[in-house]
Structure formats: structure tokens, C-alpha cells
Short mmCIF file of C-alpha atoms and ligand atoms in Angstrom, two decimals:
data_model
loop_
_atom_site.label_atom_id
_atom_site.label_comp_id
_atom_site.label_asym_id
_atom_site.label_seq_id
_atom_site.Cartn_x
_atom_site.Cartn_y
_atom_site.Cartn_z
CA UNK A 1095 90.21 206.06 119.65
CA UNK A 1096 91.12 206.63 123.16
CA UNK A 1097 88.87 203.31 124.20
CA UNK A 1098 90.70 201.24 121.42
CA UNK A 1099 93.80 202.08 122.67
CA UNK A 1100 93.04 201.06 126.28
CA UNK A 1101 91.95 197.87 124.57
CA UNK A 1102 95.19 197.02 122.63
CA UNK A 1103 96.90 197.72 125.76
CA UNK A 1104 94.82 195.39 127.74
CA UNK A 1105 96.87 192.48 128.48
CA UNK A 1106 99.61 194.78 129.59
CA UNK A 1107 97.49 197.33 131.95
CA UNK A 1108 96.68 193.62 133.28
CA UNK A 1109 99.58 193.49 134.38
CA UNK A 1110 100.23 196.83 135.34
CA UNK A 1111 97.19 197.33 137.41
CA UNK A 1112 98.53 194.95 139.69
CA UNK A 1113 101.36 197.34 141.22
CA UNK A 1114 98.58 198.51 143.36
CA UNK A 1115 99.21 198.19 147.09
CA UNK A 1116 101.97 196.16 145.98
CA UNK A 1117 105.20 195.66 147.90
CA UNK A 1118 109.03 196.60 146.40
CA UNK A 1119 109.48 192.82 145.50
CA UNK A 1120 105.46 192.32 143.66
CA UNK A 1121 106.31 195.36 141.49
CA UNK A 1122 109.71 193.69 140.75
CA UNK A 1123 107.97 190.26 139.31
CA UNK A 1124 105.35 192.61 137.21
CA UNK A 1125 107.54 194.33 135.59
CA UNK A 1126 109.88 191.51 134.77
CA UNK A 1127 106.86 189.46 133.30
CA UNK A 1128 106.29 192.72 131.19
CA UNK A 1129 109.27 192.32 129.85
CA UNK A 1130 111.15 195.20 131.51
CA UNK A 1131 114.24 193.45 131.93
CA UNK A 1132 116.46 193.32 134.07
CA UNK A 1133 118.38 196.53 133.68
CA UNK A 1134 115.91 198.77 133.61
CA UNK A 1135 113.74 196.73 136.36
CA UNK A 1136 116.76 197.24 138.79
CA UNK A 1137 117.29 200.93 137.58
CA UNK A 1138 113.40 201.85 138.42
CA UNK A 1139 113.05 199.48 141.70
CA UNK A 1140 116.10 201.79 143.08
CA UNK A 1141 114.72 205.38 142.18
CA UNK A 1142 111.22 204.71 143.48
CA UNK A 1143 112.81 203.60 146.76
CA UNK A 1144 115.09 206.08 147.29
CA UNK A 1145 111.50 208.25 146.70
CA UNK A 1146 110.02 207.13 150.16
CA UNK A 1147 106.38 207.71 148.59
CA UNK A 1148 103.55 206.52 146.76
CA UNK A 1149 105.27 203.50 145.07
CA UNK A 1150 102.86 203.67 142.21
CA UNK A 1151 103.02 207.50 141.56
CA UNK A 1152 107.04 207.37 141.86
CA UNK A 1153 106.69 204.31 139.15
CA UNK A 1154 104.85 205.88 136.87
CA UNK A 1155 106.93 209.15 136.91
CA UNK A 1156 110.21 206.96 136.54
CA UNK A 1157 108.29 205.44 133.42
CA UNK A 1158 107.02 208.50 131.67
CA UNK A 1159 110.40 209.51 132.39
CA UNK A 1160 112.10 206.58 130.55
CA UNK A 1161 110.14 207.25 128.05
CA UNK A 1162 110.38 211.01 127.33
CA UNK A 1163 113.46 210.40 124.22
CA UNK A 1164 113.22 213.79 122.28
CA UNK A 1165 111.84 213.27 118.70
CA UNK A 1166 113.58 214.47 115.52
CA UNK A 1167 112.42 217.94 114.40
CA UNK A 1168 110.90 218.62 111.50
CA UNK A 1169 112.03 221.67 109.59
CA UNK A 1170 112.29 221.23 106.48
CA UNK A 1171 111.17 222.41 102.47
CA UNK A 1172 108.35 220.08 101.34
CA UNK A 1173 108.45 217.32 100.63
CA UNK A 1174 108.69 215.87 104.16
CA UNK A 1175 110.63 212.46 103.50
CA UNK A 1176 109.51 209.17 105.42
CA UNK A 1177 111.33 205.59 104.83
CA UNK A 1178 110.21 202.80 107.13
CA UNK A 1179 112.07 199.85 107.07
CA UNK A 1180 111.83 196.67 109.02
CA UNK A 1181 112.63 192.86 108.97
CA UNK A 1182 109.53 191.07 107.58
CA UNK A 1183 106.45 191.20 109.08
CA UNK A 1184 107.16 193.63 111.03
CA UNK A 1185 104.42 195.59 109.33
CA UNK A 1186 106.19 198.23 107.41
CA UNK A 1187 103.19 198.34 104.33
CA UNK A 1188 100.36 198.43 107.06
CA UNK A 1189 102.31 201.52 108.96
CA UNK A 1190 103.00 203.09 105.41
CA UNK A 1191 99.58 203.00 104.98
CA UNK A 1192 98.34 204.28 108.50
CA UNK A 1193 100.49 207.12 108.39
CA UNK A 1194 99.01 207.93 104.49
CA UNK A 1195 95.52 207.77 106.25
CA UNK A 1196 96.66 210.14 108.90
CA UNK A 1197 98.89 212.67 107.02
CA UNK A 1198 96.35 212.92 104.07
CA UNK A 1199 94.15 214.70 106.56
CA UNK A 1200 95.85 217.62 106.25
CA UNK A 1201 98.63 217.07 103.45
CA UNK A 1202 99.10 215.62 99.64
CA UNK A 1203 100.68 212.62 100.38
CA UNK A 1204 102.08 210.17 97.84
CA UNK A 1205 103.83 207.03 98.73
CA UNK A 1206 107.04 205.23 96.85
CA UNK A 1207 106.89 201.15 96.78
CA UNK A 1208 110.38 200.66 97.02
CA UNK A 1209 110.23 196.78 98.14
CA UNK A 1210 110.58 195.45 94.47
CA UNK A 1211 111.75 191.75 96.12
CA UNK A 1212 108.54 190.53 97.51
CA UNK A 1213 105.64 189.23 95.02
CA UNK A 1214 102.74 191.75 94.34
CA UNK A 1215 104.27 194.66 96.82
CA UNK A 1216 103.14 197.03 94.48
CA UNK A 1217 99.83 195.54 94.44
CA UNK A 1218 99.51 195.07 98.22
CA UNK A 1219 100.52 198.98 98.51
CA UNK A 1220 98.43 199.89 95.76
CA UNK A 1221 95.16 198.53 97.78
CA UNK A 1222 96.15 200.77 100.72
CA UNK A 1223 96.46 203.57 98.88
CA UNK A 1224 93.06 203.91 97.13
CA UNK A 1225 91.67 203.01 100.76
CA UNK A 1226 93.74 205.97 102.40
CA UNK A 1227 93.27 207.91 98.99
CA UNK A 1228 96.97 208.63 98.75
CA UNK A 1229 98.94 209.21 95.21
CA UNK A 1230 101.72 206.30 94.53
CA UNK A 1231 104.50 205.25 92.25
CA UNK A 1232 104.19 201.72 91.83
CA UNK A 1233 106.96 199.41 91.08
CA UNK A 1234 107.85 195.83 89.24
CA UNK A 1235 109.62 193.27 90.52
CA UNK A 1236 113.04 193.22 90.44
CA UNK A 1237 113.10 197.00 89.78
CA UNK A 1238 116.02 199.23 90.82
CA UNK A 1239 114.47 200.62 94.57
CA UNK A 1240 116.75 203.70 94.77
CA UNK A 1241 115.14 204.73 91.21
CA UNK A 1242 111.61 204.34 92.55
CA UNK A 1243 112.53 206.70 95.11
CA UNK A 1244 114.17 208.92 93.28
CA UNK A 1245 111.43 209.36 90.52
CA UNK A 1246 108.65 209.39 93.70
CA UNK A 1247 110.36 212.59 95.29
CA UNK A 1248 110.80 213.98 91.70
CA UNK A 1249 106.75 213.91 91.07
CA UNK A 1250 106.24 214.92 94.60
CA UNK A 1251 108.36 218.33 94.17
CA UNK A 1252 107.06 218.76 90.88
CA UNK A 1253 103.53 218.33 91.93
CA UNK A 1254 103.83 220.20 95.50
CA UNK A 1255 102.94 217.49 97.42
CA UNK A 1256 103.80 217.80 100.88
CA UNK A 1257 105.20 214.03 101.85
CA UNK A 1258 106.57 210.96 100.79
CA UNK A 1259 106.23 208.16 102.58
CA UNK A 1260 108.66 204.87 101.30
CA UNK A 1261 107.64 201.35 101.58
CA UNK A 1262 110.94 199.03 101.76
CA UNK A 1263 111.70 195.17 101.28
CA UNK A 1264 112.36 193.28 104.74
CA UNK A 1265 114.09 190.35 103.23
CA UNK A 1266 116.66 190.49 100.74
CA UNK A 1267 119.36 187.19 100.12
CA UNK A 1268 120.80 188.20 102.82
CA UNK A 1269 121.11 190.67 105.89
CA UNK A 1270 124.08 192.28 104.21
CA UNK A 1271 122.02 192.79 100.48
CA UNK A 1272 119.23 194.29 102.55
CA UNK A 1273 121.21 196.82 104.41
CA UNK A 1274 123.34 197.64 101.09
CA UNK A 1275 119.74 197.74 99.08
CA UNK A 1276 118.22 200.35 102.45
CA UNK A 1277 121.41 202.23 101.77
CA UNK A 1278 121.34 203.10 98.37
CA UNK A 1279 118.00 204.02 99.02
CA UNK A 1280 118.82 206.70 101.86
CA UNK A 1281 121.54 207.55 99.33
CA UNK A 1282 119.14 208.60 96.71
CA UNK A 1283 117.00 210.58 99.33
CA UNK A 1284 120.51 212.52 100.35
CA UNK A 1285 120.40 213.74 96.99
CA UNK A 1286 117.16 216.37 97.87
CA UNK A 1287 117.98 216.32 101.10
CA UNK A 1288 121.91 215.99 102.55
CA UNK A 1289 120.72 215.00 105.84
CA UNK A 1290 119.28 211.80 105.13
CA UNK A 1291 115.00 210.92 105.20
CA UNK A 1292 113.09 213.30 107.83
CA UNK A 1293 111.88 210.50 109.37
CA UNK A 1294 113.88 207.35 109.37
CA UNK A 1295 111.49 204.76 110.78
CA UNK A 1296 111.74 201.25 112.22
CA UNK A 1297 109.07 198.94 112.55
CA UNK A 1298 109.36 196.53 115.46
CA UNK A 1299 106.87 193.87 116.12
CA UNK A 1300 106.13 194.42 120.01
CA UNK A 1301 105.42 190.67 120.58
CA UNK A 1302 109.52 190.19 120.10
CA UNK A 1303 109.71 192.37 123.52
CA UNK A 1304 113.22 192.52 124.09
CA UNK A 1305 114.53 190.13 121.81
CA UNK A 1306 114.16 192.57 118.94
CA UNK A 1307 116.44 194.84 120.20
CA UNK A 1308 119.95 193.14 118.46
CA UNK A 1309 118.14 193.31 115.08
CA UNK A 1310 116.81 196.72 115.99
CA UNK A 1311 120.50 197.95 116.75
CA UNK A 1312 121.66 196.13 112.98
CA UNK A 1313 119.48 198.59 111.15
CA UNK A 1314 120.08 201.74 113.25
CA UNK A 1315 123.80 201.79 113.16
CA UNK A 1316 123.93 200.96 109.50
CA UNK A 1317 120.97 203.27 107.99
CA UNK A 1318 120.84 205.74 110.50
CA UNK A 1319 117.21 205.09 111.76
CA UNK A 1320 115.68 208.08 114.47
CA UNK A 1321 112.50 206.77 115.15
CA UNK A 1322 110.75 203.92 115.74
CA UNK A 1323 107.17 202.38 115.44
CA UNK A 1324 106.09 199.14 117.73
CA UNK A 1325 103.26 197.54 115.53
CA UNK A 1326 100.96 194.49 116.81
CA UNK A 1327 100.77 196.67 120.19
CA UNK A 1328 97.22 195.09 120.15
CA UNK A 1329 97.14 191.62 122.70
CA UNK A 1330 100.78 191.71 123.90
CA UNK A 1331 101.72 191.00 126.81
CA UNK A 1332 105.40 191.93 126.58
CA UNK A 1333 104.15 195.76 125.76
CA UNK A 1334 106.82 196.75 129.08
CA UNK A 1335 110.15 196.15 126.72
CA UNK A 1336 109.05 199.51 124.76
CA UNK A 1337 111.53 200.33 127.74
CA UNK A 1338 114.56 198.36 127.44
CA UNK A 1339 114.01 199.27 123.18
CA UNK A 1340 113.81 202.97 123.03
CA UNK A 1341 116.51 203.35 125.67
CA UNK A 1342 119.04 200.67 124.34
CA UNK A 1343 118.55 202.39 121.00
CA UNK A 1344 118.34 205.73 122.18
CA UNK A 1345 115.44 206.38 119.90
CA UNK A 1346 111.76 207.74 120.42
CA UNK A 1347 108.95 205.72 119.86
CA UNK A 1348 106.90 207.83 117.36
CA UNK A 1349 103.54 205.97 117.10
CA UNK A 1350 102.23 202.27 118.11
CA UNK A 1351 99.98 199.97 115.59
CA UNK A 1352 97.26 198.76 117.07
CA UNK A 1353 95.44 196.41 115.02
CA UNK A 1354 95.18 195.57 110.94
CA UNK A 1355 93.17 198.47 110.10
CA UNK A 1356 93.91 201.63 108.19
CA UNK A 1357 92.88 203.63 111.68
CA UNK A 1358 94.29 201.43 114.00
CA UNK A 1359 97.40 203.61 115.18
CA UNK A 1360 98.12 206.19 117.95
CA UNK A 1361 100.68 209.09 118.02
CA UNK A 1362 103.10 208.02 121.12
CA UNK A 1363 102.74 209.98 123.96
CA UNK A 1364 104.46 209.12 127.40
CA UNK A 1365 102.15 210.20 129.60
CA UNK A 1366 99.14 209.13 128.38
CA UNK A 1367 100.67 205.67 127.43
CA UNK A 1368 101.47 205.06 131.04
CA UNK A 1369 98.11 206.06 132.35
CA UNK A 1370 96.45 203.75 130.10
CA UNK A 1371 98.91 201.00 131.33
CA UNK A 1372 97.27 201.58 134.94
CA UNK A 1373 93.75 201.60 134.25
N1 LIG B 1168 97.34 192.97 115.09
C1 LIG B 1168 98.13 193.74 114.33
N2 LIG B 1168 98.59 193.28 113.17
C2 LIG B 1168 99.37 194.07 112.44
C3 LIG B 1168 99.73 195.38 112.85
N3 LIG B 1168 100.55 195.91 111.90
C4 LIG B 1168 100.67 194.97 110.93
N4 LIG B 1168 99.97 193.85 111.23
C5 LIG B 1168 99.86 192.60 110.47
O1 LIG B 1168 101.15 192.04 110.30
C6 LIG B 1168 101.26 191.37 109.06
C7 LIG B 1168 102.46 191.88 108.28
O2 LIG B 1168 102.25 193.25 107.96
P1 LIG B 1168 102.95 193.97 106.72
O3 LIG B 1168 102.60 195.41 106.81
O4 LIG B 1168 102.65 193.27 105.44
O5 LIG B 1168 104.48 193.75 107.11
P2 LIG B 1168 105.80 194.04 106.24
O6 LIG B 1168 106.27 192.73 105.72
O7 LIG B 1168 106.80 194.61 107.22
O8 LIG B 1168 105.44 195.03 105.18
C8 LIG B 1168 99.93 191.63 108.34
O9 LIG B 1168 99.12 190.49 108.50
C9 LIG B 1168 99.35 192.83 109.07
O10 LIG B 1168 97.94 192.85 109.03
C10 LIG B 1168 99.24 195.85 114.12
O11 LIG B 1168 99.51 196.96 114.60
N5 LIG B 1168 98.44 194.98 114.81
MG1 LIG B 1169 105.67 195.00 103.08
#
């Protein structure tokens, strides 16, 4: 796993591996081609100075620092509620079902197809959940989401399972019917639990870099997101703007897809993430 993941991040420990022996203004360009920005580029360049050291050791502890963004804690009666939402493509269904491979290790999971706009969802999520061997409550098209939900955490109490994990549409008429749809759904989940879904999770695609960051901000503010995923982590190049994200948003990064499979994902850890990005 550990191999795989230095693999996906390839292109950007590229880059990366470059800041060695480099000067104040090299380490400047790198980071702006890995899509930094500016911000945070000017915010790093001036702590590691002001450090008078090892300019790679003082970058790397300014970027494990910028990383560190506390994650939501989990303390809750089972179920354990998980939407993901996302604009299209962003691979919500492929994360659902990663994080059904992962979970089922150790818990019943069963997941909730709650994007009843797109053509076959069901079937799509139906697929990944005999391959991760996961329970789920299918839905037709057109279908009320917010019921699916609410009859998917119904069988999951009734059944002591110990998660739900809900697939959601990315594209709706418009922005405005997809947010009201993603809200009725977080609705129905206040009703077993007043706080909202354990885990609210975004997908972002990390080939966007930065310039996912206004959408990002669309659905956090409106459905209350506290997590976040960066899928397609695999061959990009613009893997640096996991930065500017998680701080503009103020939200950890939880896990990163790397590649189409069912395995291909990796719990987010600062540390280890930025070690990789120097090898
Ligand atoms: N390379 C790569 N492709 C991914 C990853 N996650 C999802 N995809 C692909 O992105 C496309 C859209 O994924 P899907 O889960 O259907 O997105 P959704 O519309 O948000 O549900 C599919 O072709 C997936 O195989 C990833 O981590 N790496
Ligand atoms: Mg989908």
C-alpha cells in the first residue's frame, strides 16, 4: 500500500524532491507549480526564513503543520452516519465504495443510493457493493432521496449494523435544486441524529488544484460539510493545493483516492503524506 501511494504521488514528489539544495527563490517556483498558491507560498517562504536552518526540514515542518486540521470526533450510538457529496465526477460512488471495502473489515456496513437523478446509480452502486460485500438499499429513478435515507438508517438500527454510508447525486437542474435536494437529505439524517451526518464528506477531484476551492466553499457553507476526500490523487501534478483547500475551508482532509480500484485509498496522515512528497 505504502509503495502505491508513493506512486500516485509521483508526479508531485517530482516536484518536491527538487527543494533539495535549493535556494529561497527555487523553492518559491516549486511550490507555485504545485499549485501552492500564492498565499500560502508567501506564508511558508517567510516562516522557513525567519528559521535560519535546514530549508528543507523547516519546509516540511511548516507543511505537516498546514496540514494538521483536527478531524471530527466520532462518538456516537451506532449507526455511524456518512454522506459524501460532490459535483460530478468527483468520484463520490467510487469513495462510497472504498470506504465500504475498508469499514466492512471490521463493521456491518450498509450503504443508501440516494442519487436517484443519474441513470442506473443504483446499479452502478449495486456492483460495488457485492465487490466490497456491503448490504444496500437500492433506489429508482426519480425516487424521493431523503426517503432512501431515511428507510437505509431505519434497517441499519433495526439490524445493528454499525454504518451507513450515503451515495448522493452531483448534478441536479441546477446548483440551487442540488443543494435544496443535499439538504433535505441531512434533514432526514437530523432526525436520528440532531447534529447532522458523523461524517459529512466532500469529494474534490485533486486535478482542479485550487480552482475547486469556490465550489468547495458552495457546498460547505450550505450543507455543513467537515471533511473532505481529494480523489484522482493518482498522476497529479497540482497534488500541493491540498494546502490552499483544507486551509481556505478550514476542513481536514480525511483520506485521498488513489486510483479506480476498490483498494486504491489511503487514510490522510500529515506526516507521512509529506515524507512521501520528498522521496
Ligand atoms: N484515477 C482515479 N480515478 C478515480 C478516482 N476516484 C474516482 N475515479 C474515477 O472518476 C470517475 C467518476 O467517479 P464516480 O465515483 O462515478 O464519480 P461521481 O459522479 O462523483 O459518483 C470514474 O471513472 C472513476 O473511476 C481516483 O482516486 N483515481
Ligand atoms: Mg455517483
Amino acid at each position: 500500500m505504502l509503495n502505491k501511494f508513493k506512486r500516485a504521488l509521483s508526479k508531485a514528489s517530482q516536484l518536491f524532491s527538487r527543494t533539495k539544495g535549493a535556494s529561497t527563490e527555487e523553492i518559491e517556483d516549486i511550490l507555485l507549480s504545485a499549485d501552492v498558491g500564492i498565499k500560502y507560498t508567501q506564508e511558508i517562504l517567510q516562516r522557513i526564513g525567519e528559521d535560519g536552518g535546514d530549508l528543507v526540514a523547516a519546509l516540511k515542518k511548516e507543511l505537516v503543520d498546514l496540514l494538521s486540521i483536527s478531524i471530527p470526533r466520532i462518538d456516537v450510538e451506532k449507526p455511524i452516519i456518512i454522506m459524501v457529496s460532490g459535483v460530478n465526477g468527483s468520484g463520490k460512488t467510487t469513495t462510497v465504495a472504498k470506504l465500504a471495502s475498508l469499514y466492512q473489515q471490521r463493521e456491518r456496513v450498509v450503504l443508501a443510493c440516494a442519487d436517484t437523478y443519474r441513470d442506473a446509480a443504483s446499479e452502478q452502486l449495486e456492483i460495488w457493493a457485492r465487490r466490497a460485500k456491503v448490504e444496500i438499499v437500492t433506489s429508482q429513478k426519480g425516487q424521493d432521496a431523503a426517503a432512501v435515507v431515511f428507510d437505509t438508517i431505519s434497517r441499519a438500527q433495526a439490524k445493528s449494523i454499525d454504518r451507513v454510508l450515503v451515495d448522493t447525486a452531483g448534478r441536479l437542474h441546477t446548483r440551487g435544486d442540488l443543494m435544496g435536494e443535499l439538504g433535505k437529505i441531512r434533514k432526514v439524517i437530523t432526525k436520528f441524529r440532531p447534529t447532522g451526518p458523523d461524517l459529512n464528506i466532500l469529494t474534490i477531484d485533486a486535478n482542479l488544484g485550487q480552482n475547486s476551492i469556490q465550489q468547495a466553499r458552495v457546498f460547505t457553507e450550505q450543507i455543513g460539510i467537515n471533511g473532505l476526500i481529494l480523489t484522482k490523487f493518482d498522476g497529479t501534478s497540482k497534488g500541493g493545493a491540498i494546502i490552499p483547500i483544507c486551509n481556505e475551508l478550514n476542513l481536514p482532509v480525511l483520506y485521498l483516492g488513489i486510483g479506480e480500484g476498490i483498494d486504491d485509498i489511503v487514510e490522510f496522515d500529515p506526516t507521512t503524506f509529506v515524507e512521501a512528497l520528498f522521496e
